[in-house]
PDB file of C-alpha atoms in Angstrom:
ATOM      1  CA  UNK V  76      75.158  17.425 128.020  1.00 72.00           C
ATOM      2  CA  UNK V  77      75.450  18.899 131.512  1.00 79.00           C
ATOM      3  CA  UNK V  78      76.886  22.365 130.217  1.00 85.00           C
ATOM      4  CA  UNK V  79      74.543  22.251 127.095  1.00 86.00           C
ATOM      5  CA  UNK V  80      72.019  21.950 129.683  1.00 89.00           C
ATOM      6  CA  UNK V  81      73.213  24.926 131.758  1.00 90.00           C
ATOM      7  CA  UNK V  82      73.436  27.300 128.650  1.00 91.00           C
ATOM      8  CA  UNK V  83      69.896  26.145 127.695  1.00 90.00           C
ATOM      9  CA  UNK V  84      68.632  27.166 131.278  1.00 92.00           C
ATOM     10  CA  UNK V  85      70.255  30.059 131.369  1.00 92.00           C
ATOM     11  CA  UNK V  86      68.667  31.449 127.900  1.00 89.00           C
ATOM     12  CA  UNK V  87      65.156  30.022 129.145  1.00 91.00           C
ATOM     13  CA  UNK V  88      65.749  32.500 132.079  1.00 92.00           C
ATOM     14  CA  UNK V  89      66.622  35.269 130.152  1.00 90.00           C
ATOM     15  CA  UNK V  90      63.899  34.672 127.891  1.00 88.00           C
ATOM     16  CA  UNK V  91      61.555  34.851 131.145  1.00 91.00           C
ATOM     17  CA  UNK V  92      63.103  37.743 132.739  1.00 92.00           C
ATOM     18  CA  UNK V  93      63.206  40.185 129.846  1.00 89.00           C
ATOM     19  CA  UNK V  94      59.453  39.365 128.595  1.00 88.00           C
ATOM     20  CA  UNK V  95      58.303  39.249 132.256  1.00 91.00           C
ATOM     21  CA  UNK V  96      59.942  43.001 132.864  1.00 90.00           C
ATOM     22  CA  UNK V  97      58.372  44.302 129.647  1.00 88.00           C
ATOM     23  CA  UNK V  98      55.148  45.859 132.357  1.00 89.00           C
ATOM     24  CA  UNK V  99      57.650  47.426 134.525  1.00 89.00           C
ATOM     25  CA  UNK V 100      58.325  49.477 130.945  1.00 89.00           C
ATOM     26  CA  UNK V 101      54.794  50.212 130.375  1.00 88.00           C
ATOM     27  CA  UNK V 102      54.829  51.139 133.988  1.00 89.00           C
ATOM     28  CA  UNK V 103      57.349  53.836 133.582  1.00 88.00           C
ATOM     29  CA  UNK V 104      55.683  55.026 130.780  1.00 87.00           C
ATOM     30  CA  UNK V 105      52.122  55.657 131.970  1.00 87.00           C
ATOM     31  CA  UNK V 106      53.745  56.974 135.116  1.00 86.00           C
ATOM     32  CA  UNK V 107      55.308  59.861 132.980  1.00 84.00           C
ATOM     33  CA  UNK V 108      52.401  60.074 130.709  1.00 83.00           C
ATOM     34  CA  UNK V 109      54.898  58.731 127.804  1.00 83.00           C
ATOM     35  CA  UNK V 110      53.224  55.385 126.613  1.00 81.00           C
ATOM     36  CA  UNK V 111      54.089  55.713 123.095  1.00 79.00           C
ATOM     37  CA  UNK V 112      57.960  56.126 124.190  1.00 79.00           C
ATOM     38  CA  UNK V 113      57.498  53.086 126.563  1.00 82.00           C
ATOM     39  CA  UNK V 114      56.261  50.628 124.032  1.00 77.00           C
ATOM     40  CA  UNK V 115      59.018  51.758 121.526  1.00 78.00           C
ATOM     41  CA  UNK V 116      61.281  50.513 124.237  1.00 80.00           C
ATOM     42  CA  UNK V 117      59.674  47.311 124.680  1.00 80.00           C
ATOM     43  CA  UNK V 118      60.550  46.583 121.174  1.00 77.00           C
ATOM     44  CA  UNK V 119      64.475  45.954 122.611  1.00 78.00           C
ATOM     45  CA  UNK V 120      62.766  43.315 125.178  1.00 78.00           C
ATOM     46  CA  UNK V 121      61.597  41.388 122.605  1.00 76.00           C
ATOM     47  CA  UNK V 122      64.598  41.498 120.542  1.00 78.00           C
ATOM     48  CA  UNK V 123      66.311  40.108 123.543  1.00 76.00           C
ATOM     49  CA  UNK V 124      64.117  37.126 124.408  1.00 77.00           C
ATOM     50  CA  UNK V 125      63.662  36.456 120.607  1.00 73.00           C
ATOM     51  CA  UNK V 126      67.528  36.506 119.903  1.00 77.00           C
ATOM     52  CA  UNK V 127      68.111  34.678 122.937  1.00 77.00           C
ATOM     53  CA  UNK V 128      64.829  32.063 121.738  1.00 75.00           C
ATOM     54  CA  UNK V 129      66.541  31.656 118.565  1.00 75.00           C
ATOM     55  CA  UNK V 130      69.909  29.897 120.317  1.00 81.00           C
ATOM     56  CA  UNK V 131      67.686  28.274 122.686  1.00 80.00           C
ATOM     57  CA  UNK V 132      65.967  25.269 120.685  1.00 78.00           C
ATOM     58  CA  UNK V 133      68.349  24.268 118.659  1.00 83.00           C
ATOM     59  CA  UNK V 134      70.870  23.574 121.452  1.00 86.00           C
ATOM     60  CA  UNK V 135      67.295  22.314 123.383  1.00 86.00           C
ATOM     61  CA  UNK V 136      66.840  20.045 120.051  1.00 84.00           C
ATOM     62  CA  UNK V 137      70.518  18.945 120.658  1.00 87.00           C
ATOM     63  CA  UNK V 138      68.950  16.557 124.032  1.00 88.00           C
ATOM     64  CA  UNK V 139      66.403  14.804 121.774  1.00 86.00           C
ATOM     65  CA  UNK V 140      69.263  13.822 119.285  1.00 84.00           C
ATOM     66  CA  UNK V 141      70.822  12.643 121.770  1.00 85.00           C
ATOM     67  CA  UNK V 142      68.732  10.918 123.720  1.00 85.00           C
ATOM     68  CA  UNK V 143      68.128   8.764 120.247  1.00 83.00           C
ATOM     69  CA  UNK V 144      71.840   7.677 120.662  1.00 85.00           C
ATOM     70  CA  UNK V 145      70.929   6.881 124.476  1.00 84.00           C
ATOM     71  CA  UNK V 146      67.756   5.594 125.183  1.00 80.00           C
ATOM     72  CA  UNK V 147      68.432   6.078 128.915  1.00 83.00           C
ATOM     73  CA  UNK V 148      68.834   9.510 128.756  1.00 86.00           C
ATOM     74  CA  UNK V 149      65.676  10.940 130.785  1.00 87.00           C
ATOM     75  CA  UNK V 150      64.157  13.690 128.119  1.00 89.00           C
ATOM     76  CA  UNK V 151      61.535  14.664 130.653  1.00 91.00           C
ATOM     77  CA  UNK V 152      63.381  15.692 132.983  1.00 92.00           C
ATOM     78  CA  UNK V 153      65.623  17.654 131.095  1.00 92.00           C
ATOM     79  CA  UNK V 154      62.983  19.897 130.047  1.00 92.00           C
ATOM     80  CA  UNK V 155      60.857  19.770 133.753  1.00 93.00           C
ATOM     81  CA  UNK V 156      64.483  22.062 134.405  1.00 94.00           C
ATOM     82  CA  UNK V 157      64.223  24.159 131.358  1.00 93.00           C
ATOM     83  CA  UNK V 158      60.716  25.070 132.632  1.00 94.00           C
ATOM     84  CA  UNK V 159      62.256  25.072 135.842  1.00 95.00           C
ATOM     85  CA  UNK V 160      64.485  27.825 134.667  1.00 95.00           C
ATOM     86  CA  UNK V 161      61.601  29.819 132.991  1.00 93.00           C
ATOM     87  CA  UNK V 162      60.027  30.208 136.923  1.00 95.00           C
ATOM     88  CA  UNK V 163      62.984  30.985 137.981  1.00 96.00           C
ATOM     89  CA  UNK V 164      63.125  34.753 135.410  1.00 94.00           C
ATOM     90  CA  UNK V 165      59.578  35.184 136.155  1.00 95.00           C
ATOM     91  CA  UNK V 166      60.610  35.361 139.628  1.00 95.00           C
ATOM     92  CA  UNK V 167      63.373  37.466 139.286  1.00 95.00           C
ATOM     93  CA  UNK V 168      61.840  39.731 137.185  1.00 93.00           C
ATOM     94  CA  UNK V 169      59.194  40.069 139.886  1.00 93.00           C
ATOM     95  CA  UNK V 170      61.527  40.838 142.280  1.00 92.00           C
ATOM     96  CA  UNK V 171      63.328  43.666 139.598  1.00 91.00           C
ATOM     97  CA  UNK V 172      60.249  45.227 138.542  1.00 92.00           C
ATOM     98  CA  UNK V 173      60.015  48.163 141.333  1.00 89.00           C
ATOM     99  CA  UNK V 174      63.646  48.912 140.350  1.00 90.00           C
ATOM    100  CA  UNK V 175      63.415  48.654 136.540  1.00 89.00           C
ATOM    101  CA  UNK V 176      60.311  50.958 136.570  1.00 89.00           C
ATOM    102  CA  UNK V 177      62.711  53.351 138.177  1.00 87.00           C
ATOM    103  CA  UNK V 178      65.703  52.471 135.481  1.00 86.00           C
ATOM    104  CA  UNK V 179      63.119  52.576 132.650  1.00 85.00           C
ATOM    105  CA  UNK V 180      61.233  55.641 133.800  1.00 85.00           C
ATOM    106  CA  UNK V 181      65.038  57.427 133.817  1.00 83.00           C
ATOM    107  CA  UNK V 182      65.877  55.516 129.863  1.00 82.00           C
ATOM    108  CA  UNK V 183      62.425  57.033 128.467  1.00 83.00           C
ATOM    109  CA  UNK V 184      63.040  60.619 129.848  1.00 81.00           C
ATOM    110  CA  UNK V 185      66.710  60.750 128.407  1.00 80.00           C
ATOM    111  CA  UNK V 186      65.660  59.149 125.284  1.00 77.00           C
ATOM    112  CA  UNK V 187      62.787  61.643 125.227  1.00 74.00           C
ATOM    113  CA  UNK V 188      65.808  64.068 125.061  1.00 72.00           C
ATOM    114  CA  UNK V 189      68.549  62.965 123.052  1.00 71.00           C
ATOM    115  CA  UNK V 190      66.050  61.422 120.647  1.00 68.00           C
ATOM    116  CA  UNK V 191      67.015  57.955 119.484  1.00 68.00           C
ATOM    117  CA  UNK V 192      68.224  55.123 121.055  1.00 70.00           C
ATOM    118  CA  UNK V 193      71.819  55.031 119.452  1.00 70.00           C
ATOM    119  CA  UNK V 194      72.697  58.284 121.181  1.00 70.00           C
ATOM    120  CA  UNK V 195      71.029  57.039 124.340  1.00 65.00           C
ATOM    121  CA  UNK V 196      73.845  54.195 124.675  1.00 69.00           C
ATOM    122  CA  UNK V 197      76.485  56.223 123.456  1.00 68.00           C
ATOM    123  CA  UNK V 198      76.146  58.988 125.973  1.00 66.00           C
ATOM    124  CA  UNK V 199      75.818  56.685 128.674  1.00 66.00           C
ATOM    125  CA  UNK V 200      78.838  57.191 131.315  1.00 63.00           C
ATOM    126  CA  UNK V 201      80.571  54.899 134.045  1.00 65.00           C
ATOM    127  CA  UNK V 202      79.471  57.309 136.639  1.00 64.00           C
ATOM    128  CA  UNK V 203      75.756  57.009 135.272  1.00 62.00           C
ATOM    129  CA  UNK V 204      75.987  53.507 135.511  1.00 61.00           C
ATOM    130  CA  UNK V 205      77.202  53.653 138.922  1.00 65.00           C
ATOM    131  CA  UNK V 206      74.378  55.961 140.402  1.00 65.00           C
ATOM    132  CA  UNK V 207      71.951  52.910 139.108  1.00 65.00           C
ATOM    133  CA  UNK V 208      72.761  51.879 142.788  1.00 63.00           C
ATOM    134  CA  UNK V 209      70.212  54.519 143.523  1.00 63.00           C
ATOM    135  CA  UNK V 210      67.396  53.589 141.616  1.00 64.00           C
ATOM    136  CA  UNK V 211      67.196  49.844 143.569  1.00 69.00           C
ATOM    137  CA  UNK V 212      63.784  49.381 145.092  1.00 71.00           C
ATOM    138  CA  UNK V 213      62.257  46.004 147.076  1.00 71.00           C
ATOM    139  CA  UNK V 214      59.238  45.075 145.797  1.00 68.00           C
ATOM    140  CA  UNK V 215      55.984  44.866 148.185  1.00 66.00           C
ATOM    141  CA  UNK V 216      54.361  42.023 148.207  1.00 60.00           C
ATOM    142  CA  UNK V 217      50.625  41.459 150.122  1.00 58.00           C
ATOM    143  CA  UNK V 218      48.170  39.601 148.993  1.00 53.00           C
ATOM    144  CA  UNK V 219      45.499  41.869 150.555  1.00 56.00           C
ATOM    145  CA  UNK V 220      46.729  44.884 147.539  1.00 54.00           C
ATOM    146  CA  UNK V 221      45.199  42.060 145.305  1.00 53.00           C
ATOM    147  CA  UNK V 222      41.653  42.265 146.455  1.00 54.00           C
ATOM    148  CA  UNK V 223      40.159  45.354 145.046  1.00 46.00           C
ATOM    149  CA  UNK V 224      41.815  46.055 141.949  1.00 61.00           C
ATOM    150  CA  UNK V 225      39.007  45.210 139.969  1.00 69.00           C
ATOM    151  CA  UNK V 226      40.390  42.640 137.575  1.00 77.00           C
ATOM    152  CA  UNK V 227      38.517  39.976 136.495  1.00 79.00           C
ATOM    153  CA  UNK V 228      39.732  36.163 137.594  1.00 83.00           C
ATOM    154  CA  UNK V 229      38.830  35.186 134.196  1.00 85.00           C
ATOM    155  CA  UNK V 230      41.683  37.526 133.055  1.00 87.00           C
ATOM    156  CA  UNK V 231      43.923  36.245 135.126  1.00 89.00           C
ATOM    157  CA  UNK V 232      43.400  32.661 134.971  1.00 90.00           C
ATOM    158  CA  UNK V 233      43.709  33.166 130.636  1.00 90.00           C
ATOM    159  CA  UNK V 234      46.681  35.303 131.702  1.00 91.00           C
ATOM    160  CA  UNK V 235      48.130  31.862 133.235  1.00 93.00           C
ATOM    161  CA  UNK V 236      47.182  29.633 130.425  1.00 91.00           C
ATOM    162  CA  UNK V 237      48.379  31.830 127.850  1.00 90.00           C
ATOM    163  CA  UNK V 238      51.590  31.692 129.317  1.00 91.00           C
ATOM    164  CA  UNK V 239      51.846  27.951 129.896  1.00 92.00           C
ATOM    165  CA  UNK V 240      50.963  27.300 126.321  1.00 89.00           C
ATOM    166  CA  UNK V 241      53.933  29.960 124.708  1.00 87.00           C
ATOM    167  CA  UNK V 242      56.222  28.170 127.519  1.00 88.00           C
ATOM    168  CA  UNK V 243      55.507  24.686 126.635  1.00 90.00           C
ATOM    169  CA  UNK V 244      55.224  25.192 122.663  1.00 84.00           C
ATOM    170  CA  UNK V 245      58.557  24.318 121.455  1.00 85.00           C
ATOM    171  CA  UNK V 246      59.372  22.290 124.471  1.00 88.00           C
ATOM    172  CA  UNK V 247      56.631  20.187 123.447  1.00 87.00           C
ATOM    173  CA  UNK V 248      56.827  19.747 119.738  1.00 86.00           C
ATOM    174  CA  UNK V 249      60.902  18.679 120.858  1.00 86.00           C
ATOM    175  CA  UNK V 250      58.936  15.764 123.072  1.00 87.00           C
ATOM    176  CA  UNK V 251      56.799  15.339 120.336  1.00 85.00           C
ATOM    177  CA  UNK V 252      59.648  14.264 118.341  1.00 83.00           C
ATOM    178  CA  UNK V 253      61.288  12.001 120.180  1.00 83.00           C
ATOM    179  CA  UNK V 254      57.981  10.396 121.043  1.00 82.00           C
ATOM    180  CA  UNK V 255      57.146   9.883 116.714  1.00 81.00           C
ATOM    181  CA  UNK V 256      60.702   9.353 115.649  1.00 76.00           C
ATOM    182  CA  UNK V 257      59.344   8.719 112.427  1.00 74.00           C
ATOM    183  CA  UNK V 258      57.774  12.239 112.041  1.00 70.00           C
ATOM    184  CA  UNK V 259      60.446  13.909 113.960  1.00 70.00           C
ATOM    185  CA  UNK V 260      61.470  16.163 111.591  1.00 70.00           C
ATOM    186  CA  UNK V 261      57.762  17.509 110.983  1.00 72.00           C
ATOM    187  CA  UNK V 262      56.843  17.111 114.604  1.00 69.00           C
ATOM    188  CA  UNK V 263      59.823  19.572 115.780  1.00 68.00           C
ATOM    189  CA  UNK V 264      58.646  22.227 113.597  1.00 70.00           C
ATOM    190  CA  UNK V 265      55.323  21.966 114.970  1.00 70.00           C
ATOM    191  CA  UNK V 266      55.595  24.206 117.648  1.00 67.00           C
ATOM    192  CA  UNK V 267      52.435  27.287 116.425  1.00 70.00           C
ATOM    193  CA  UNK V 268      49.907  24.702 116.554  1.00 72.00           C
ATOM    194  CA  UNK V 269      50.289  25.129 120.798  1.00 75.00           C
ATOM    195  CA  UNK V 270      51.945  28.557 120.683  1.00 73.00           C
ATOM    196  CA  UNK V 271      48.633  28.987 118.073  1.00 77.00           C
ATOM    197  CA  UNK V 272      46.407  28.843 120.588  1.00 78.00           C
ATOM    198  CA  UNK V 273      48.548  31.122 122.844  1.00 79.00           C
ATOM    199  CA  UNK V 274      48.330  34.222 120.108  1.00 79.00           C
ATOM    200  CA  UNK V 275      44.142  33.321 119.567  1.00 83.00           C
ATOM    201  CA  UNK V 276      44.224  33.740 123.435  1.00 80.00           C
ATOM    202  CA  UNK V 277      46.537  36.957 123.300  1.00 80.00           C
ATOM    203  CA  UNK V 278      45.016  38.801 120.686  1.00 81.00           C
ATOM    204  CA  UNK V 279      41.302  38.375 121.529  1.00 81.00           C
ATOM    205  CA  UNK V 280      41.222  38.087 125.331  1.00 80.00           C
ATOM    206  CA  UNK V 281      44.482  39.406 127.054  1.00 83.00           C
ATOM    207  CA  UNK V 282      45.754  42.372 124.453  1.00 80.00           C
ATOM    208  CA  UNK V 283      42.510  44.249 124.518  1.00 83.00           C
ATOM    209  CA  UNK V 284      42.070  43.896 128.349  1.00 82.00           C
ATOM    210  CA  UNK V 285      45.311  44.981 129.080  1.00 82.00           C
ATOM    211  CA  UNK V 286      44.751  47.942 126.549  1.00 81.00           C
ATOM    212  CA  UNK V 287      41.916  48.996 128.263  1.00 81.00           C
ATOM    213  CA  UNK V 288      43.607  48.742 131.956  1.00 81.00           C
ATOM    214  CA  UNK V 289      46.374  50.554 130.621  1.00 80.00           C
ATOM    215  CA  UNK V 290      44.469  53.463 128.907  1.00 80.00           C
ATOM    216  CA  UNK V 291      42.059  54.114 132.204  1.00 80.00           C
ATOM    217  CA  UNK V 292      45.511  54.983 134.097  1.00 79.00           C
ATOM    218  CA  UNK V 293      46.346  57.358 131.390  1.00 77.00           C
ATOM    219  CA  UNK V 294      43.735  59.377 132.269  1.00 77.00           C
ATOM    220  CA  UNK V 295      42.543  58.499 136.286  1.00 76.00           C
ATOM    221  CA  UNK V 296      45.199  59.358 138.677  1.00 73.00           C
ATOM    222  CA  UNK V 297      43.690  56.564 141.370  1.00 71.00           C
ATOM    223  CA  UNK V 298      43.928  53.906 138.138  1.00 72.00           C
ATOM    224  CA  UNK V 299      47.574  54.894 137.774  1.00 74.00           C
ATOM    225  CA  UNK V 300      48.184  54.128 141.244  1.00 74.00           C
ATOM    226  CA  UNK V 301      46.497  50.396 141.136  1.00 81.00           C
ATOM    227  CA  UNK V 302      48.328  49.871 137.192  1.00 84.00           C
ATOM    228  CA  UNK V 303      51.748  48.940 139.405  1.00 82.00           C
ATOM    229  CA  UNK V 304      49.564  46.565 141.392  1.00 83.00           C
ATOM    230  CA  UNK V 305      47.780  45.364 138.683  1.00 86.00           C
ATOM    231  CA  UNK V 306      51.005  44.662 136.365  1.00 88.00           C
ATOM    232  CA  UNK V 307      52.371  42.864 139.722  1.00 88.00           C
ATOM    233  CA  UNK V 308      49.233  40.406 139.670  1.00 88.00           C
ATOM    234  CA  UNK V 309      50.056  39.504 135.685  1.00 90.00           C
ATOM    235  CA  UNK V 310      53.445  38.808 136.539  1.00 92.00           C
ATOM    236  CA  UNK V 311      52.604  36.157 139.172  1.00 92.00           C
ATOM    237  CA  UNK V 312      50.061  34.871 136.780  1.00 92.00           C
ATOM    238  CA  UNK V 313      52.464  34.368 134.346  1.00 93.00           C
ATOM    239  CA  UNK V 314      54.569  32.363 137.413  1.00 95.00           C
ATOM    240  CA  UNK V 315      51.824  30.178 137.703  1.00 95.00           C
ATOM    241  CA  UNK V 316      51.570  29.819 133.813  1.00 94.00           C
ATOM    242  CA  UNK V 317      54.824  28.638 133.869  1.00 94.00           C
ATOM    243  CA  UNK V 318      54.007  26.026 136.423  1.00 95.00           C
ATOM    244  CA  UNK V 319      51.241  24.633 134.783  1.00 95.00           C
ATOM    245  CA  UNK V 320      53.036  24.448 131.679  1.00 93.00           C
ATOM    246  CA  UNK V 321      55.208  21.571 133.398  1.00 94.00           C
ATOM    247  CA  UNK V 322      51.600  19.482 133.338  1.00 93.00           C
ATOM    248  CA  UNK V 323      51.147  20.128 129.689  1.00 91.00           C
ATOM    249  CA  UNK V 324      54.191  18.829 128.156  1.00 90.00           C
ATOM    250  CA  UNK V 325      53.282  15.734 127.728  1.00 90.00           C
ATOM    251  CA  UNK V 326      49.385  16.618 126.790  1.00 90.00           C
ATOM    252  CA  UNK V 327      50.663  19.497 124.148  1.00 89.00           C
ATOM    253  CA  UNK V 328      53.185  16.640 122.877  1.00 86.00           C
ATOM    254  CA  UNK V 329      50.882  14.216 122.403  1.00 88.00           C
ATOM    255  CA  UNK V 330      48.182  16.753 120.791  1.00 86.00           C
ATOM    256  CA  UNK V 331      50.908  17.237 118.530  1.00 84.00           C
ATOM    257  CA  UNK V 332      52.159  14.088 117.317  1.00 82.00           C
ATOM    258  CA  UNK V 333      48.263  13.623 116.884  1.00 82.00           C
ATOM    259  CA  UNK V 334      47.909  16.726 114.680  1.00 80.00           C
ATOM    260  CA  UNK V 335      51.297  15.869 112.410  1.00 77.00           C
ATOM    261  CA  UNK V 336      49.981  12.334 111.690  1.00 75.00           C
ATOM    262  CA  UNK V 337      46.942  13.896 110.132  1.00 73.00           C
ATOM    263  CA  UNK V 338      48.680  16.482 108.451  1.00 64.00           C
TER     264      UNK V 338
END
């Protein structure tokens, strides 16, 4: 279980890393006036986390099965560290995001060039890869560049809560499980009625908002220079999502086990 438990971590990072990173392309690409270009590219982040989402809970289901053969085995725990894991890439992807909005503004100008994505990676050379060295940046970090940016706390705090529900959602219909071993089956499928209340939150409160932030730097040169800024504030909102979601397990679990008996 210990290396099952290290693969599974290691995917819930990725996961976290690549969706987290997805501003620093829609960073690059309002910074070059290329949006549409950007948001093609984002398409590749979400293949990644969904491929990588895909492995993830079954070998994730593989501890509940388990634990039905050992009734010692600590579930919660387990998945406190998966969660664990899923700080962990936001951080990271915090820390990468001044130097993949360099990487990614330098993908979406080639690509704007040799014209599809195929021929991007193909034409790609060792001595390419070796200049990335140049496009490493630190990130800045003060919480004073958070004060005037004009965002609404509401935004932010949904921000957080939408992103503890999509991190808890499978997690917790898994819990759900092994709490209702008689619905198991139906309880571990169960995930979209949490991650259901993520997308209501997405696409009426957080899409729209983020639309709107996005457009205004299109066109206003001093909103284009807050956007970075502004990205940098979702990103540690979705940190904080992810460490509320280790209060919800339980809660979402339990919500859920509620909802399948009814169903």
């Amino acid at each position: 279980m210990a290396l099952n438990l290290v693969i599974v971590a290691l995917l819930t990072l990725i996961i976290h890393t690549a969706e987290t990173l997805s501003y620093s392309v829609r960073f690059a690409g309002v910074k070059l006036n290329k949006i549409a270009v950007a948001l093609s590219l984002t398409g590749i982040i979400v293949l990644v986390s969904r491929t990588a989402n895909l492995i993830q809970a079954p070998l994730t289901a593989k501890f509940i099965d388990y634990a039905r053969i050992h009734p010692e085995f600590d579930v919660m725990q387990v998945l406190r560290l998966i969660l664990l894991s899923g700080s962990a890439g936001t951080v990271i992807a915090i820390a990468l995001f001044p130097t993949f909005v360099n990487l990614f503004g330098r993908v979406i100008s080639k690509l704007e060039v040799v014209g599809s994505l195929p021929k991007l990676m193909t034409s790609v050379t060792f001595s390419q890869l070796r200049n990335t060295k140049h496009y490493l940046q630190r990130p800045s970090f003060h919480l004073r560049q958070f004060r005037y940016l004009g965002v609404p706390k509401r935004f932010i705090i949904l921000n957080i809560l939408v992103t503890a529900f999509y991190s808890v959602g499978v997690l917790a219909s898994l819990y759900a499980a092994h709490l209702s071993p008689e619905l198991s089956t139906t309880a571990s499928q169960a995930s979209g009625i949490i991650n259901g209340m993520a997308t209501i939150l997405l696409t009426v409160f957080i899409d729209p908002q983020l639309g709107v932030i996005t457009e205004r730097a299109l066109h206003h040169e001093e909103s284009k220079q807050q956007l970075g800024k502004i990205y940098m504030l979702l990103m540690v909102s979705r940190f904080f999502g992810t460490l509320l979601a280790q209060t919800m397990i339980a809660p979402a679990a339990f919500l859920i086990g509620f909802v399948v008996q009814w169903i």
